[in-house]
mmCIF file of N, CA, C and O in Angstrom:
data_model
loop_
_atom_site.group_PDB
_atom_site.id
_atom_site.type_symbol
_atom_site.label_atom_id
_atom_site.label_comp_id
_atom_site.label_asym_id
_atom_site.label_seq_id
_atom_site.Cartn_x
_atom_site.Cartn_y
_atom_site.Cartn_z
ATOM 1 N N MET A 570 14.110 15.848 19.747
ATOM 2 C CA MET A 570 13.171 15.573 18.699
ATOM 3 C C MET A 570 12.092 14.625 19.252
ATOM 4 O O MET A 570 12.390 13.697 19.996
ATOM 5 N N ILE A 571 10.873 14.869 18.874
ATOM 6 C CA ILE A 571 9.774 14.014 19.278
ATOM 7 C C ILE A 571 9.414 13.102 18.117
ATOM 8 O O ILE A 571 9.129 13.568 17.020
ATOM 9 N N GLN A 572 9.462 11.799 18.371
ATOM 10 C CA GLN A 572 9.123 10.800 17.354
ATOM 11 C C GLN A 572 7.854 10.077 17.799
ATOM 12 O O GLN A 572 7.794 9.560 18.910
ATOM 13 N N LYS A 573 6.883 10.054 16.933
ATOM 14 C CA LYS A 573 5.639 9.359 17.253
ATOM 15 C C LYS A 573 5.867 7.857 17.119
ATOM 16 O O LYS A 573 6.385 7.384 16.126
ATOM 17 N N ILE A 574 5.505 7.108 18.158
ATOM 18 C CA ILE A 574 5.656 5.656 18.146
ATOM 19 C C ILE A 574 4.366 4.995 17.678
ATOM 20 O O ILE A 574 4.385 4.106 16.852
ATOM 21 N N GLY A 575 3.237 5.420 18.206
ATOM 22 C CA GLY A 575 1.963 4.835 17.794
ATOM 23 C C GLY A 575 0.875 5.034 18.821
ATOM 24 O O GLY A 575 1.082 5.621 19.875
ATOM 25 N N ASN A 576 -0.287 4.515 18.491
ATOM 26 C CA ASN A 576 -1.462 4.604 19.358
ATOM 27 C C ASN A 576 -1.913 3.208 19.751
ATOM 28 O O ASN A 576 -1.752 2.259 18.983
ATOM 29 N N LYS A 577 -2.503 3.106 20.918
ATOM 30 C CA LYS A 577 -3.074 1.854 21.389
ATOM 31 C C LYS A 577 -4.475 2.131 21.923
ATOM 32 O O LYS A 577 -4.727 3.185 22.490
ATOM 33 N N LEU A 578 -5.360 1.165 21.722
ATOM 34 C CA LEU A 578 -6.695 1.233 22.302
ATOM 35 C C LEU A 578 -6.884 0.026 23.199
ATOM 36 O O LEU A 578 -6.521 -1.091 22.829
ATOM 37 N N GLN A 579 -7.432 0.248 24.367
ATOM 38 C CA GLN A 579 -7.784 -0.841 25.273
ATOM 39 C C GLN A 579 -9.292 -0.754 25.488
ATOM 40 O O GLN A 579 -9.797 0.223 26.039
ATOM 41 N N VAL A 580 -10.014 -1.767 25.003
ATOM 42 C CA VAL A 580 -11.455 -1.831 25.177
ATOM 43 C C VAL A 580 -11.725 -2.630 26.441
ATOM 44 O O VAL A 580 -11.281 -3.768 26.568
ATOM 45 N N GLN A 581 -12.429 -2.019 27.371
ATOM 46 C CA GLN A 581 -12.711 -2.649 28.659
ATOM 47 C C GLN A 581 -14.150 -3.136 28.657
ATOM 48 O O GLN A 581 -15.083 -2.347 28.493
ATOM 49 N N LEU A 582 -14.306 -4.453 28.814
ATOM 50 C CA LEU A 582 -15.620 -5.079 28.837
ATOM 51 C C LEU A 582 -15.915 -5.586 30.234
ATOM 52 O O LEU A 582 -15.004 -5.978 30.964
ATOM 53 N N GLU A 583 -17.189 -5.584 30.599
ATOM 54 C CA GLU A 583 -17.599 -6.114 31.892
ATOM 55 C C GLU A 583 -18.561 -7.269 31.666
ATOM 56 O O GLU A 583 -19.540 -7.147 30.920
ATOM 57 N N LYS A 584 -18.264 -8.397 32.311
ATOM 58 C CA LYS A 584 -19.113 -9.576 32.200
ATOM 59 C C LYS A 584 -20.314 -9.427 33.121
ATOM 60 O O LYS A 584 -20.333 -8.574 34.011
ATOM 61 N N ALA A 585 -21.305 -10.268 32.922
ATOM 62 C CA ALA A 585 -22.529 -10.209 33.726
ATOM 63 C C ALA A 585 -22.250 -10.437 35.214
ATOM 64 O O ALA A 585 -22.943 -9.896 36.071
ATOM 65 N N ASP A 586 -21.205 -11.218 35.524
ATOM 66 C CA ASP A 586 -20.881 -11.484 36.932
ATOM 67 C C ASP A 586 -20.005 -10.404 37.560
ATOM 68 O O ASP A 586 -19.559 -10.538 38.684
ATOM 69 N N GLY A 587 -19.739 -9.325 36.835
ATOM 70 C CA GLY A 587 -18.964 -8.206 37.367
ATOM 71 C C GLY A 587 -17.486 -8.253 37.059
ATOM 72 O O GLY A 587 -16.769 -7.289 37.308
ATOM 73 N N LYS A 588 -16.994 -9.376 36.516
ATOM 74 C CA LYS A 588 -15.583 -9.475 36.162
ATOM 75 C C LYS A 588 -15.301 -8.645 34.911
ATOM 76 O O LYS A 588 -16.149 -8.519 34.036
ATOM 77 N N LYS A 589 -14.098 -8.103 34.856
ATOM 78 C CA LYS A 589 -13.727 -7.247 33.727
ATOM 79 C C LYS A 589 -12.731 -7.955 32.818
ATOM 80 O O LYS A 589 -11.933 -8.773 33.271
ATOM 81 N N GLN A 590 -12.787 -7.618 31.545
ATOM 82 C CA GLN A 590 -11.880 -8.171 30.548
ATOM 83 C C GLN A 590 -11.411 -7.017 29.667
ATOM 84 O O GLN A 590 -12.202 -6.158 29.278
ATOM 85 N N ASN A 591 -10.114 -6.994 29.368
ATOM 86 C CA ASN A 591 -9.551 -5.976 28.493
ATOM 87 C C ASN A 591 -9.130 -6.605 27.176
ATOM 88 O O ASN A 591 -8.535 -7.680 27.151
ATOM 89 N N VAL A 592 -9.435 -5.909 26.082
ATOM 90 C CA VAL A 592 -8.996 -6.328 24.750
ATOM 91 C C VAL A 592 -8.149 -5.190 24.201
ATOM 92 O O VAL A 592 -8.606 -4.047 24.134
ATOM 93 N N ASN A 593 -6.891 -5.500 23.834
ATOM 94 C CA ASN A 593 -5.946 -4.471 23.416
ATOM 95 C C ASN A 593 -5.728 -4.485 21.911
ATOM 96 O O ASN A 593 -5.639 -5.548 21.294
ATOM 97 N N PHE A 594 -5.629 -3.291 21.343
ATOM 98 C CA PHE A 594 -5.330 -3.103 19.930
ATOM 99 C C PHE A 594 -4.161 -2.133 19.837
ATOM 100 O O PHE A 594 -4.239 -1.015 20.342
ATOM 101 N N SER A 595 -3.086 -2.544 19.186
ATOM 102 C CA SER A 595 -1.944 -1.645 19.021
ATOM 103 C C SER A 595 -1.897 -1.150 17.580
ATOM 104 O O SER A 595 -2.488 -1.749 16.681
ATOM 105 N N HIS A 596 -1.205 -0.060 17.379
ATOM 106 C CA HIS A 596 -1.005 0.551 16.060
ATOM 107 C C HIS A 596 -2.328 0.912 15.398
ATOM 108 O O HIS A 596 -2.569 0.584 14.240
ATOM 109 N N VAL A 597 -3.204 1.585 16.137
ATOM 110 C CA VAL A 597 -4.468 2.042 15.570
ATOM 111 C C VAL A 597 -4.237 3.361 14.840
ATOM 112 O O VAL A 597 -3.163 3.960 14.924
ATOM 113 N N ILE A 598 -5.236 3.840 14.128
ATOM 114 C CA ILE A 598 -5.094 5.062 13.337
ATOM 115 C C ILE A 598 -4.781 6.256 14.235
ATOM 116 O O ILE A 598 -5.081 6.254 15.421
ATOM 117 N N ASP A 599 -4.177 7.275 13.653
ATOM 118 C CA ASP A 599 -3.886 8.503 14.389
ATOM 119 C C ASP A 599 -5.187 9.226 14.713
ATOM 120 O O ASP A 599 -6.072 9.353 13.864
ATOM 121 N N ALA A 600 -5.289 9.685 15.924
ATOM 122 C CA ALA A 600 -6.401 10.501 16.408
ATOM 123 C C ALA A 600 -7.769 9.920 16.069
ATOM 124 O O ALA A 600 -8.568 10.558 15.388
ATOM 125 N N PRO A 601 -8.060 8.707 16.550
ATOM 126 C CA PRO A 601 -9.408 8.168 16.300
ATOM 127 C C PRO A 601 -10.450 9.024 17.003
ATOM 128 O O PRO A 601 -10.210 9.554 18.090
ATOM 129 N N THR A 602 -11.594 9.167 16.373
ATOM 130 C CA THR A 602 -12.670 9.956 16.974
ATOM 131 C C THR A 602 -13.364 9.118 18.049
ATOM 132 O O THR A 602 -13.214 7.895 18.104
ATOM 133 N N GLU A 603 -14.128 9.785 18.875
ATOM 134 C CA GLU A 603 -14.887 9.096 19.914
ATOM 135 C C GLU A 603 -15.856 8.092 19.280
ATOM 136 O O GLU A 603 -16.013 6.972 19.765
ATOM 137 N N GLU A 604 -16.472 8.487 18.179
ATOM 138 C CA GLU A 604 -17.429 7.611 17.502
ATOM 139 C C GLU A 604 -16.745 6.354 16.970
ATOM 140 O O GLU A 604 -17.303 5.260 17.040
ATOM 141 N N GLN A 605 -15.534 6.489 16.417
ATOM 142 C CA GLN A 605 -14.799 5.329 15.901
ATOM 143 C C GLN A 605 -14.423 4.372 17.024
ATOM 144 O O GLN A 605 -14.554 3.155 16.883
ATOM 145 N N ALA A 606 -13.956 4.908 18.136
ATOM 146 C CA ALA A 606 -13.575 4.067 19.267
ATOM 147 C C ALA A 606 -14.791 3.347 19.837
ATOM 148 O O ALA A 606 -14.737 2.144 20.126
ATOM 149 N N LEU A 607 -15.901 4.051 19.975
ATOM 150 C CA LEU A 607 -17.117 3.426 20.502
ATOM 151 C C LEU A 607 -17.674 2.379 19.540
ATOM 152 O O LEU A 607 -18.216 1.365 19.978
ATOM 153 N N ALA A 608 -17.521 2.609 18.235
ATOM 154 C CA ALA A 608 -17.966 1.625 17.245
ATOM 155 C C ALA A 608 -17.185 0.325 17.407
ATOM 156 O O ALA A 608 -17.756 -0.772 17.318
ATOM 157 N N LEU A 609 -15.885 0.431 17.657
ATOM 158 C CA LEU A 609 -15.070 -0.762 17.901
ATOM 159 C C LEU A 609 -15.558 -1.483 19.161
ATOM 160 O O LEU A 609 -15.702 -2.707 19.165
ATOM 161 N N GLY A 610 -15.834 -0.735 20.203
ATOM 162 C CA GLY A 610 -16.356 -1.326 21.426
ATOM 163 C C GLY A 610 -17.686 -2.024 21.196
ATOM 164 O O GLY A 610 -17.916 -3.130 21.695
ATOM 165 N N ASP A 611 -18.555 -1.408 20.409
ATOM 166 C CA ASP A 611 -19.857 -2.007 20.108
ATOM 167 C C ASP A 611 -19.707 -3.309 19.326
ATOM 168 O O ASP A 611 -20.456 -4.259 19.536
ATOM 169 N N ILE A 612 -18.728 -3.364 18.423
ATOM 170 C CA ILE A 612 -18.472 -4.587 17.656
ATOM 171 C C ILE A 612 -18.056 -5.713 18.596
ATOM 172 O O ILE A 612 -18.541 -6.841 18.494
ATOM 173 N N LEU A 613 -17.152 -5.410 19.530
ATOM 174 C CA LEU A 613 -16.707 -6.436 20.473
ATOM 175 C C LEU A 613 -17.846 -6.914 21.367
ATOM 176 O O LEU A 613 -17.948 -8.100 21.669
ATOM 177 N N VAL A 614 -18.707 -6.000 21.779
ATOM 178 C CA VAL A 614 -19.859 -6.384 22.603
ATOM 179 C C VAL A 614 -20.790 -7.293 21.808
ATOM 180 O O VAL A 614 -21.286 -8.297 22.322
ATOM 181 N N SER A 615 -21.000 -6.976 20.529
ATOM 182 C CA SER A 615 -21.903 -7.793 19.722
ATOM 183 C C SER A 615 -21.336 -9.188 19.467
ATOM 184 O O SER A 615 -22.095 -10.129 19.242
ATOM 185 N N LEU A 616 -20.011 -9.340 19.524
ATOM 186 C CA LEU A 616 -19.380 -10.641 19.332
ATOM 187 C C LEU A 616 -19.271 -11.436 20.628
ATOM 188 O O LEU A 616 -18.885 -12.603 20.608
ATOM 189 N N SER A 617 -19.590 -10.818 21.740
ATOM 190 C CA SER A 617 -19.432 -11.443 23.056
ATOM 191 C C SER A 617 -20.775 -11.868 23.614
ATOM 192 O O SER A 617 -21.820 -11.352 23.243
ATOM 193 N N LYS A 618 -20.698 -12.787 24.552
ATOM 194 C CA LYS A 618 -21.895 -13.204 25.278
ATOM 195 C C LYS A 618 -21.889 -12.554 26.655
ATOM 196 O O LYS A 618 -20.886 -12.590 27.350
ATOM 197 N N ASP A 619 -22.994 -11.987 27.029
ATOM 198 C CA ASP A 619 -23.180 -11.442 28.380
ATOM 199 C C ASP A 619 -22.108 -10.447 28.790
ATOM 200 O O ASP A 619 -21.621 -10.479 29.917
ATOM 201 N N LYS A 620 -21.698 -9.573 27.876
ATOM 202 C CA LYS A 620 -20.717 -8.538 28.209
ATOM 203 C C LYS A 620 -21.254 -7.194 27.769
ATOM 204 O O LYS A 620 -22.033 -7.091 26.823
ATOM 205 N N GLN A 621 -20.828 -6.162 28.487
ATOM 206 C CA GLN A 621 -21.187 -4.800 28.101
ATOM 207 C C GLN A 621 -19.929 -3.947 28.099
ATOM 208 O O GLN A 621 -18.940 -4.265 28.749
ATOM 209 N N LEU A 622 -19.971 -2.865 27.382
ATOM 210 C CA LEU A 622 -18.834 -1.963 27.275
ATOM 211 C C LEU A 622 -18.698 -1.162 28.560
ATOM 212 O O LEU A 622 -19.642 -0.525 29.022
ATOM 213 N N ASP A 623 -17.507 -1.224 29.166
ATOM 214 C CA ASP A 623 -17.229 -0.476 30.395
ATOM 215 C C ASP A 623 -16.490 0.818 30.077
ATOM 216 O O ASP A 623 -16.725 1.840 30.702
ATOM 217 N N GLY A 624 -15.591 0.790 29.093
ATOM 218 C CA GLY A 624 -14.840 1.987 28.725
ATOM 219 C C GLY A 624 -13.769 1.664 27.704
ATOM 220 O O GLY A 624 -13.509 0.509 27.390
ATOM 221 N N ILE A 625 -13.158 2.708 27.191
ATOM 222 C CA ILE A 625 -12.081 2.565 26.207
ATOM 223 C C ILE A 625 -10.961 3.516 26.610
ATOM 224 O O ILE A 625 -11.218 4.687 26.919
ATOM 225 N N VAL A 626 -9.734 3.010 26.601
ATOM 226 C CA VAL A 626 -8.569 3.823 26.938
ATOM 227 C C VAL A 626 -7.726 4.002 25.679
ATOM 228 O O VAL A 626 -7.343 3.018 25.035
ATOM 229 N N LEU A 627 -7.443 5.250 25.307
ATOM 230 C CA LEU A 627 -6.576 5.563 24.170
ATOM 231 C C LEU A 627 -5.232 6.016 24.716
ATOM 232 O O LEU A 627 -5.169 6.926 25.548
ATOM 233 N N THR A 628 -4.165 5.361 24.278
ATOM 234 C CA THR A 628 -2.817 5.724 24.694
ATOM 235 C C THR A 628 -2.029 6.148 23.460
ATOM 236 O O THR A 628 -1.926 5.384 22.497
ATOM 237 N N GLU A 629 -1.489 7.352 23.486
ATOM 238 C CA GLU A 629 -0.646 7.859 22.396
ATOM 239 C C GLU A 629 0.794 7.858 22.893
ATOM 240 O O GLU A 629 1.096 8.421 23.935
ATOM 241 N N GLN A 630 1.675 7.195 22.150
ATOM 242 C CA GLN A 630 3.073 7.081 22.577
ATOM 243 C C GLN A 630 4.000 7.864 21.658
ATOM 244 O O GLN A 630 3.875 7.821 20.437
ATOM 245 N N SER A 631 4.939 8.561 22.283
ATOM 246 C CA SER A 631 5.968 9.298 21.572
ATOM 247 C C SER A 631 7.302 9.094 22.279
ATOM 248 O O SER A 631 7.344 8.842 23.481
ATOM 249 N N ARG A 632 8.374 9.184 21.531
ATOM 250 C CA ARG A 632 9.723 9.084 22.089
ATOM 251 C C ARG A 632 10.394 10.447 21.898
ATOM 252 O O ARG A 632 10.336 11.044 20.835
ATOM 253 N N ILE A 633 11.054 10.913 22.952
ATOM 254 C CA ILE A 633 11.776 12.178 22.893
ATOM 255 C C ILE A 633 13.267 11.881 22.965
ATOM 256 O O ILE A 633 13.723 11.231 23.902
ATOM 257 N N THR A 634 14.005 12.345 21.961
ATOM 258 C CA THR A 634 15.449 12.125 21.910
ATOM 259 C C THR A 634 16.158 13.448 21.625
ATOM 260 O O THR A 634 15.547 14.427 21.203
ATOM 261 N N LYS A 635 17.451 13.432 21.881
ATOM 262 C CA LYS A 635 18.263 14.629 21.583
ATOM 263 C C LYS A 635 18.644 14.662 20.130
ATOM 264 O O LYS A 635 18.855 13.710 19.487
#
């Protein structure tokens, strides 16, 4: 049986000096659209100083049992 555990989003930001920072969100909605994920990234960029959006990683987790 496949049991859905949840989704995670990792927003990857890049600072002006080239260093990267990851911000993680667990238990996000099922099947977020590209626009929703990018909107979250844009919000984090607007709250940050001298950072830009580098990328977003969506991880979907499931457990398989007998």
